[in-house]
mmCIF file of C-alpha atoms in Angstrom:
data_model
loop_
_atom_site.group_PDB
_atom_site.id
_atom_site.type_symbol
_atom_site.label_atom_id
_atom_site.label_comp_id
_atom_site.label_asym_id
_atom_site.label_seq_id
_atom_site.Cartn_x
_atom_site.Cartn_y
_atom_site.Cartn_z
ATOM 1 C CA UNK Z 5 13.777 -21.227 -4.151
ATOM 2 C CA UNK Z 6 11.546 -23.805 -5.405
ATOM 3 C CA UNK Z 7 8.217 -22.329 -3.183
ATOM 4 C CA UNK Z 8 9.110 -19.392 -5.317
ATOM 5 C CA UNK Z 9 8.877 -21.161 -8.406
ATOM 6 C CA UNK Z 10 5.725 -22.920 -7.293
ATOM 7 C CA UNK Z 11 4.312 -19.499 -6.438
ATOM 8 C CA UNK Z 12 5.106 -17.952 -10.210
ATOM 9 C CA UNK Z 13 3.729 -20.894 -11.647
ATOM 10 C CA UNK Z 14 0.391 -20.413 -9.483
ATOM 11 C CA UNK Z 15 0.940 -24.228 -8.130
ATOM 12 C CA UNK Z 16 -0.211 -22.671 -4.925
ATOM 13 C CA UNK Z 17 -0.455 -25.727 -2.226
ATOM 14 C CA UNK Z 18 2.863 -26.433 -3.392
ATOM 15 C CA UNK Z 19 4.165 -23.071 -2.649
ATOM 16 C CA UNK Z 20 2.646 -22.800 0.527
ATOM 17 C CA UNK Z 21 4.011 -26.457 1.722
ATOM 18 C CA UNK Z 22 7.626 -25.231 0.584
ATOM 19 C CA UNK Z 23 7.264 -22.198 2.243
ATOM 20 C CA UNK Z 24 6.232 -23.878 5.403
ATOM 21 C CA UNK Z 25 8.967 -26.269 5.338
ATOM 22 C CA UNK Z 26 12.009 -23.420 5.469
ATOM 23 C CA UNK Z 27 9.502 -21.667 8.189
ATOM 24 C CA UNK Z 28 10.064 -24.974 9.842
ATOM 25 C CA UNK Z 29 13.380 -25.443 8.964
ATOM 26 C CA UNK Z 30 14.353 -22.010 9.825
ATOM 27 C CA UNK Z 31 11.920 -20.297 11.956
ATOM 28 C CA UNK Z 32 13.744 -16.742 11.721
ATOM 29 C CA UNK Z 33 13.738 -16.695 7.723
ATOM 30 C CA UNK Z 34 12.637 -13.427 7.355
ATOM 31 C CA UNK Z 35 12.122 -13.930 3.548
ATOM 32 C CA UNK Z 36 10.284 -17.371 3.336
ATOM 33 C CA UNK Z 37 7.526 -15.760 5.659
ATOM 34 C CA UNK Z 38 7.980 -12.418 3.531
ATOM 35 C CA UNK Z 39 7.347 -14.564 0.124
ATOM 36 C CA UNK Z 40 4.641 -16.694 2.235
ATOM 37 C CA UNK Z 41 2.970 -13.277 2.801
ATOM 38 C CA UNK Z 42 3.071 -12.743 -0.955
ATOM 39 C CA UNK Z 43 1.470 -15.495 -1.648
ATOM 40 C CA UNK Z 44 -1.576 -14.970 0.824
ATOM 41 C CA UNK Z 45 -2.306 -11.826 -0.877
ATOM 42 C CA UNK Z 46 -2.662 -13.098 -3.839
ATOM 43 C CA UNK Z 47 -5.011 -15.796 -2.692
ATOM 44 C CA UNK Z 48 -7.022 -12.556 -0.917
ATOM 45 C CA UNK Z 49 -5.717 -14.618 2.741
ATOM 46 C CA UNK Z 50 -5.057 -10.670 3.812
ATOM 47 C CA UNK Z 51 -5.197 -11.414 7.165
ATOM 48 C CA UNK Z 52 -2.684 -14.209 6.768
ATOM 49 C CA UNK Z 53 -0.350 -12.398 5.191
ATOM 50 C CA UNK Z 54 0.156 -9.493 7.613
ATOM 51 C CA UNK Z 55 0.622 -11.694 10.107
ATOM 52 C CA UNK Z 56 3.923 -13.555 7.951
ATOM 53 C CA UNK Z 57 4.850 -9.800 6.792
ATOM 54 C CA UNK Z 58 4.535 -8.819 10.943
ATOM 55 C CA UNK Z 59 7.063 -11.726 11.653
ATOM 56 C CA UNK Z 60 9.247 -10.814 9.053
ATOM 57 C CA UNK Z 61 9.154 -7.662 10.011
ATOM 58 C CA UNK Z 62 10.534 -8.583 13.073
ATOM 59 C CA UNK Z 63 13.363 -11.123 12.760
ATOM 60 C CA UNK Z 64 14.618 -8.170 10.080
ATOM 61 C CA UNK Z 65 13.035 -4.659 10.316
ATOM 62 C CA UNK Z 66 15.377 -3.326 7.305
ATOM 63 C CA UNK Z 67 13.472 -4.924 4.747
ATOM 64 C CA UNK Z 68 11.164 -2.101 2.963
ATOM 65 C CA UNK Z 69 9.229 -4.651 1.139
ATOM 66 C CA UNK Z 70 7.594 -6.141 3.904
ATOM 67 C CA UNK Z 71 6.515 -2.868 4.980
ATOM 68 C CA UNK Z 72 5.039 -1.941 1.626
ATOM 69 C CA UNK Z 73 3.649 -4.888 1.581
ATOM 70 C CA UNK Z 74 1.866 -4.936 4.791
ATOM 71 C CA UNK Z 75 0.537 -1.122 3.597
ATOM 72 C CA UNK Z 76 -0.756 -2.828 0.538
ATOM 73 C CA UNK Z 77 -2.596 -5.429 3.201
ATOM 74 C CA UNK Z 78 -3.706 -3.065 5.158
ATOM 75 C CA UNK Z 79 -5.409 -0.963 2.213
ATOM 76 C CA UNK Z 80 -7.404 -3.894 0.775
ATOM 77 C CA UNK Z 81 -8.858 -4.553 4.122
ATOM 78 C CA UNK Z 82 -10.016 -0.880 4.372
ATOM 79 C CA UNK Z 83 -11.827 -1.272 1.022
ATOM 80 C CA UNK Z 84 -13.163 -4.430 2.608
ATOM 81 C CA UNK Z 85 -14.291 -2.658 5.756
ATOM 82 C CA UNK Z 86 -18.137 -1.846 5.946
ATOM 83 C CA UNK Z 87 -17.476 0.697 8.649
ATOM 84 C CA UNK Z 88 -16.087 3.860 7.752
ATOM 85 C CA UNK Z 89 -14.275 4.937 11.509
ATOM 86 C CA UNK Z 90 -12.272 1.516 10.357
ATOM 87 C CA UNK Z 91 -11.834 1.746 6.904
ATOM 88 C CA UNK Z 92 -10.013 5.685 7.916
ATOM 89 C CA UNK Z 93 -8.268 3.726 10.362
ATOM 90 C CA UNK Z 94 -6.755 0.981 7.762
ATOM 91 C CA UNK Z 95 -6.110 3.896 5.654
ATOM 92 C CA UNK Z 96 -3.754 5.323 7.870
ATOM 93 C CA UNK Z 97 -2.286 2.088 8.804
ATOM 94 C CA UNK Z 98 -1.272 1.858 5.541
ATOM 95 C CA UNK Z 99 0.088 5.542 4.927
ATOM 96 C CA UNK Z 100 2.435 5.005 8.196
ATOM 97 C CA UNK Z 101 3.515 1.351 6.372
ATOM 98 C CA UNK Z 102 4.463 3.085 3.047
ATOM 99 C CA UNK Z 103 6.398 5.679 5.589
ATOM 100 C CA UNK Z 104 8.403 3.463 7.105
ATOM 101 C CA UNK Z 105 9.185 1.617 3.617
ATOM 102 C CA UNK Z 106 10.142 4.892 2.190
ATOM 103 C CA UNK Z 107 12.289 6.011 4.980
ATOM 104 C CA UNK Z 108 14.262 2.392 4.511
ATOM 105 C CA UNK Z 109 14.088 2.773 0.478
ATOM 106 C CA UNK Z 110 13.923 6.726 0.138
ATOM 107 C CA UNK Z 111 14.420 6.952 -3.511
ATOM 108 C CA UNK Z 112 11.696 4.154 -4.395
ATOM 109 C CA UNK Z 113 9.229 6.134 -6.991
ATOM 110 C CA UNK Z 114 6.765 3.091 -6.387
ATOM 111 C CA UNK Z 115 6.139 3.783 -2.618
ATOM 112 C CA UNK Z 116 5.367 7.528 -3.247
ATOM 113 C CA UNK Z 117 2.966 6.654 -6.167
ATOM 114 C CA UNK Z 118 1.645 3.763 -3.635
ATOM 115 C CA UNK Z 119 1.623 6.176 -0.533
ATOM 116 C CA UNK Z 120 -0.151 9.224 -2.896
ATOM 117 C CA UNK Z 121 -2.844 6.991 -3.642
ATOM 118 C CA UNK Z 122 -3.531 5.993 -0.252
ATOM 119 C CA UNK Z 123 -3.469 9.603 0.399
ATOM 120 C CA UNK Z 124 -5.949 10.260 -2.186
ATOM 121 C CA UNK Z 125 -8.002 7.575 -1.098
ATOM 122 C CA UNK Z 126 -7.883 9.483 2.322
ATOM 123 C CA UNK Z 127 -8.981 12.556 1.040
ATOM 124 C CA UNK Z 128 -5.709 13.958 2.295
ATOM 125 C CA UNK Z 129 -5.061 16.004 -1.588
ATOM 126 C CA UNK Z 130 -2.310 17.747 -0.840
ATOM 127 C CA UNK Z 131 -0.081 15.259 0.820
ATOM 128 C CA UNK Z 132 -1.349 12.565 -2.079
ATOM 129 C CA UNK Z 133 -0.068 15.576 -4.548
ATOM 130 C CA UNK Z 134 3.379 15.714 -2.484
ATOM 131 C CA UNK Z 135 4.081 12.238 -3.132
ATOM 132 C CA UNK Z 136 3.465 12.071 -6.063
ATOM 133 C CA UNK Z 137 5.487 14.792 -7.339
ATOM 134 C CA UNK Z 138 8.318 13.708 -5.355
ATOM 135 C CA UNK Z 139 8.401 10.826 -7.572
ATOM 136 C CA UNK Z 140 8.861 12.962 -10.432
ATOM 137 C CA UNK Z 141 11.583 14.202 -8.837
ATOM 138 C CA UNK Z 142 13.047 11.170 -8.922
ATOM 139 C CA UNK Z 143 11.928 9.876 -12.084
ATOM 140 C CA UNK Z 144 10.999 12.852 -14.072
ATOM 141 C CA UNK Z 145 9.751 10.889 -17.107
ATOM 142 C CA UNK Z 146 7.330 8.642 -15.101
ATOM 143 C CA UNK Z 147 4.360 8.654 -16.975
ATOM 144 C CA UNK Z 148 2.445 6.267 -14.351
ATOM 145 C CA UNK Z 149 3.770 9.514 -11.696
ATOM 146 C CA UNK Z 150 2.151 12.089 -14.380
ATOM 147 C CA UNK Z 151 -0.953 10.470 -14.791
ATOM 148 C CA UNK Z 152 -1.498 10.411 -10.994
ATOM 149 C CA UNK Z 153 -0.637 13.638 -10.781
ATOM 150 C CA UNK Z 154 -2.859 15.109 -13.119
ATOM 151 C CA UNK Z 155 -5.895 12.577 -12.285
ATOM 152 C CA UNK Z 156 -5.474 14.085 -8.590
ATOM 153 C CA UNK Z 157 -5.663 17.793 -9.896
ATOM 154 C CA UNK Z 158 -9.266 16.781 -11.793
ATOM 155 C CA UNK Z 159 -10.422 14.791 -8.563
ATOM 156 C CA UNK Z 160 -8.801 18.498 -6.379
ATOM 157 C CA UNK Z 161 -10.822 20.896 -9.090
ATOM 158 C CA UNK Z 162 -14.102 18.387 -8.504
ATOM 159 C CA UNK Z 163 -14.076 18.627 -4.722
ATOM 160 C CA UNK Z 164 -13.523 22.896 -5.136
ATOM 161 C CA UNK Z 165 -16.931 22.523 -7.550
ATOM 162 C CA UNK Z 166 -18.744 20.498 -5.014
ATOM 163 C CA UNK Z 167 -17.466 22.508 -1.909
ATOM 164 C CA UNK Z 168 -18.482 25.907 -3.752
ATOM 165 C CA UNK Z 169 -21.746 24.570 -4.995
ATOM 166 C CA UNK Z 170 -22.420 23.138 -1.105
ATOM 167 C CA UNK Z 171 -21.313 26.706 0.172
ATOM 168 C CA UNK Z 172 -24.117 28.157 -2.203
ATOM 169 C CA UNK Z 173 -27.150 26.113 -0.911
ATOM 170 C CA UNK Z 174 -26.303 26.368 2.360
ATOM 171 C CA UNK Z 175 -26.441 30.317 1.315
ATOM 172 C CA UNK Z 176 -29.082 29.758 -0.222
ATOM 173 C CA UNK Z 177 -31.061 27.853 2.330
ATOM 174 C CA UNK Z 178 -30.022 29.979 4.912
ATOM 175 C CA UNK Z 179 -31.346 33.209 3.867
#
């Protein structure tokens, strides 16, 4: 569509008048307020944009995209949040996005690279080490899935140092 065009060639008030005239046109276009969403992430409008990618989600709830992208929404407002209680909670919001946009797209080796680095953002190591290896299994010459991988198993080792190093001054300390 042209909006789409306007949006690749960064023309953005263009774009986002296109897009608003098929939303008007035809308010149940799940794709023009899918491709809308797009758009406001890329202007940093995150708020904006899960609202289009909630409305798309809902005149067609078979599209993983939208899901994935909401999850990518919902992880740049977590490293935007100042409190940590919501910043966990965005987290997650986003892990249970990338789950429902791998159970529509199951063999998708971007979602579990996306999802395994929300995980490791979560602290949640062994699930982030799942994912990621369950790409592999799908694309077992993914060098994007292998560095991943192995930068989780350095960040796993550092937080055994630190834990055994805490362990030993609280020893320490103690006696």
């Amino acid at each position: 569509s042209r909006a789409n065009a306007y949006r690749e060639l960064r023309s953005n008030s263009l774009a986002l008048a296109d897009y608003a005239r098929a939303i008007e046109t035809n308010p149940v276009s799940e794709w023009a307020y899918l491709n809308r969403a797009r758009l406001y992430l890329n202007l940093g409008q995150i708020e904006s944009a899960i609202i289009d990618l909630s409305q798309s989600i809902e005149f067609n709830p078979l599209i993983s995209a939208a899901y994935s992208l909401r999850a990518e929404a919902f992880l740049i407002l977590s490293r935007q949040a100042s409190d940590d209680a919501l910043s966990s909670d965005l987290l997650e919001r986003s892990i249970a996005e990338y789950a429902q946009a791998i159970q529509l797209d199951p063999t998708n080796v971007d979602l579990y690279l996306s999802r395994g680095d929300v995980r490791r953002d979560a602290g949640r190591f062994e699930l982030a080490l799942a994912d990621y290896s369950r790409a592999l299994n799908f694309e077992p010459e993914s060098s994007r899935a292998f560095l991943q991988r192995g930068n989780l198993y350095y960040a796993m080792a550092q937080q055994r140092v630190r834990v055994a190093n805490l362990e030993r001054a609280l020893d320490d300390y103690t006696a």
